[in-house]
């Protein structure tokens, strides 16, 4: 309910404490500017099923290895809340394990029991008080579980396995097949069919808890070498039952989880999936997961009730050879997007990776049309009629760690007038100031 208070400020609605409503929310353009060709697509709203995002910026899930037995704490409230208050339309909570042994580290976020709902709800309330949206990435680490937080890294070749005395579970690490990620990772157990079927229910239960915690959207993590990615890949999945071998069998677990999650969330709630679009193992001569298989998978998702595909890459094989350049993942996202459009498939695409500046963020989502008159901080952006956008949403991680105000900074550099949080407006940059 909305807390009533004797004040000239309108309280934020449906929040269990007083804080002023952010009208309009940070990172949004004035109402009179909406729909004009002087505002980049980057700062236009995006509708995801029954949810509308204020702009095209999302905070990508970022593990912080700071949870207490899976429960989020005030660290996460401050960490995640800082992005929402500074204009990020969607903030996605870090990879959250659906079972205890699905955590990457003993300090990972979890949602396998009801006691983990309340601290997550507290964060959701704050994000909503800022007029923004919050999501959660549900995950299982598979053979990459029971490892230390990165600040404990001891160097190449040193085993990274957390023993029982430090809260680990090295003898209960699951995978589709008995293949370790590398010599420094735990030796996994091959999951039984019963464990696989039970995991689908765990995902459904976590989805139900996500709804109760006030999440606006859920993302299913099938990337970066974690369990669902392990099932998708013929390099890590050597099973001979209905969960291995053919494309249909290797994608079966993800499809079953998508169906189970969709069945346990409101019809109006958007559902996202993150994949590693390639393993960067084409050079090996072995069959691996490739962009062509990602396109094949992407074409299945709209009918399953998925609204956005979040396109990342790599992480499933320690031998990977990534061809890095600023658009190395964005270009694959664009390739998938074009393939979907060619067949009339309705699936939004999220792009990520090395998005560190205003011009790159703007160009990725910019729709056809002129932007003459919009400034990028130094030069005028020319009209771009006919240019194709690469994605519908940008998901940004490390740049937000460097600059929590990245949304506001990009707006300033592009010469776009956007709202700041009420409490910070006295500190905003002067119009036209060069950053």
PDB file of C-alpha atoms in Angstrom, residues 29 58 81-82 155 158 160 176 185 230 257 326 352 357 368 383 414 427:
ATOM      1  CA  UNK A  29      12.743  12.127 -21.578  1.00  0.00           C
ATOM      2  CA  UNK A  58      19.272  -2.831 -18.592  1.00  0.00           C
ATOM      3  CA  UNK A  81      19.319   0.287  -6.058  1.00  0.00           C
ATOM      4  CA  UNK A  82      22.046   2.669  -7.203  1.00  0.00           C
ATOM      5  CA  UNK A 155      46.497 -18.302 -10.266  1.00  0.00           C
ATOM      6  CA  UNK A 158      45.522 -24.031  -8.995  1.00  0.00           C
ATOM      7  CA  UNK A 160      39.468 -23.525  -7.439  1.00  0.00           C
ATOM      8  CA  UNK A 176      24.906 -33.634 -18.006  1.00  0.00           C
ATOM      9  CA  UNK A 185      37.255 -27.384 -11.426  1.00  0.00           C
ATOM     10  CA  UNK A 230      26.248 -27.600 -20.679  1.00  0.00           C
ATOM     11  CA  UNK A 257      12.193 -25.272 -17.970  1.00  0.00           C
ATOM     12  CA  UNK A 326      33.993  -4.159 -29.703  1.00  0.00           C
ATOM     13  CA  UNK A 352      25.751  -7.009 -24.505  1.00  0.00           C
ATOM     14  CA  UNK A 357      30.317   4.619 -24.546  1.00  0.00           C
ATOM     15  CA  UNK A 368      15.611   3.861 -38.893  1.00  0.00           C
ATOM     16  CA  UNK A 383      20.755  11.297 -40.165  1.00  0.00           C
ATOM     17  CA  UNK A 414      24.152  12.667 -26.702  1.00  0.00           C
ATOM     18  CA  UNK A 427      23.997  18.285  -8.905  1.00  0.00           C
TER      19      UNK A 427
END
